[in-house]
Short mmCIF file of C-alpha atoms in Angstrom, two decimals:
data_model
loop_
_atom_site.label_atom_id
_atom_site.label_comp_id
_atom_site.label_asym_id
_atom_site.label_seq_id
_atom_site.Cartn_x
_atom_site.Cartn_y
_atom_site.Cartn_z
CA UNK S 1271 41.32 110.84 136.33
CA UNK S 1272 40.03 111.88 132.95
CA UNK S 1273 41.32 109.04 130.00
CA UNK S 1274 42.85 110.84 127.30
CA UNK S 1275 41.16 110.47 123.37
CA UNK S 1276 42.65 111.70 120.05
CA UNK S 1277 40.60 111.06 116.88
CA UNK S 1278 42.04 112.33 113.77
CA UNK S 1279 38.84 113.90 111.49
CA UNK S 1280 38.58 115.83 108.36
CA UNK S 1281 37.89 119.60 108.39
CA UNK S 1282 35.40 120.54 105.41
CA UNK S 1283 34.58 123.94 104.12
CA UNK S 1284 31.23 124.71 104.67
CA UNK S 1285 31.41 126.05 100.79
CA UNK S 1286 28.60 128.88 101.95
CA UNK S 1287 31.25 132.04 102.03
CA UNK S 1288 31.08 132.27 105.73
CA UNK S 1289 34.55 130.56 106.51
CA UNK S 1290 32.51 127.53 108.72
CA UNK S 1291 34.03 124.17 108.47
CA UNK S 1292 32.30 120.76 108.96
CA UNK S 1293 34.03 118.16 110.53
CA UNK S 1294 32.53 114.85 110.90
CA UNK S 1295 32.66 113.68 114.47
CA UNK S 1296 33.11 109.70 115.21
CA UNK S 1297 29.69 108.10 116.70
CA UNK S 1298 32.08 106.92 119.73
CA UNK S 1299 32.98 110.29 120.09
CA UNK S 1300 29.51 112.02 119.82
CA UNK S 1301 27.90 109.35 122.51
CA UNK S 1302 30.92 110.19 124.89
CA UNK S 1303 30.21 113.87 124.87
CA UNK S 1304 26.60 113.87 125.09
CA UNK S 1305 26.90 116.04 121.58
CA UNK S 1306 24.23 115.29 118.30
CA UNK S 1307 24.38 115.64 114.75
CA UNK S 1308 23.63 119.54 113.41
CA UNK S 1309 25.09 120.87 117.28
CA UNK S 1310 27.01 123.88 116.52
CA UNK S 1311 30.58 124.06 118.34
CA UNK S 1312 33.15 126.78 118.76
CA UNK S 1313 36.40 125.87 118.32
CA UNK S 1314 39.76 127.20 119.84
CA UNK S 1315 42.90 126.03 120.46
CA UNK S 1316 44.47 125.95 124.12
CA UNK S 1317 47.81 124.80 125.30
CA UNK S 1318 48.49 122.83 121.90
CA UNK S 1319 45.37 121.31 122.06
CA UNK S 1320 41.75 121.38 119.92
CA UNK S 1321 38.78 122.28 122.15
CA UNK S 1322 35.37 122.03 120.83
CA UNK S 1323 32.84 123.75 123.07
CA UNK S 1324 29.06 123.60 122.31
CA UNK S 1325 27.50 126.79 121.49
CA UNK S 1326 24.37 127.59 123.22
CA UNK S 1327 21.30 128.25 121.83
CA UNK S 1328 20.45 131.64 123.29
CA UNK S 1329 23.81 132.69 120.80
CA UNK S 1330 22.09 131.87 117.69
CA UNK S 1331 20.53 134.59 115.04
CA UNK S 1332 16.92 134.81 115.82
#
């Protein structure tokens, strides 16, 4: 069974024009999810709840 986490985090604008947001992810957080610093995430929301979902790196502008 899968322990259930909540972290409360700020959403920043990316201030570029391109409507991305930063949102500083807790260290505990980052280690748990095998995710690093600068990893790009799509975000969505499903059944209420936030899901954050690495993008992969074939997706990115060449």
């Amino acid at each position: 069974m899968t322990e259930v986490q909540c972290w409360i985090v700020k959403c920043q604008d990316a201030a570029d024009g391109s409507g991305d947001l930063i949102i500083d992810l807790p260290p505990e957080l980052l280690d748990s999810s095998r995710l690093n610093i600068g990893d790009v995430l799509t975000i969505e929301v499903i059944d209420g709840a936030i899901v954050l979902t690495p993008k992969s790196n074939d997706s990115a502008p060449a």
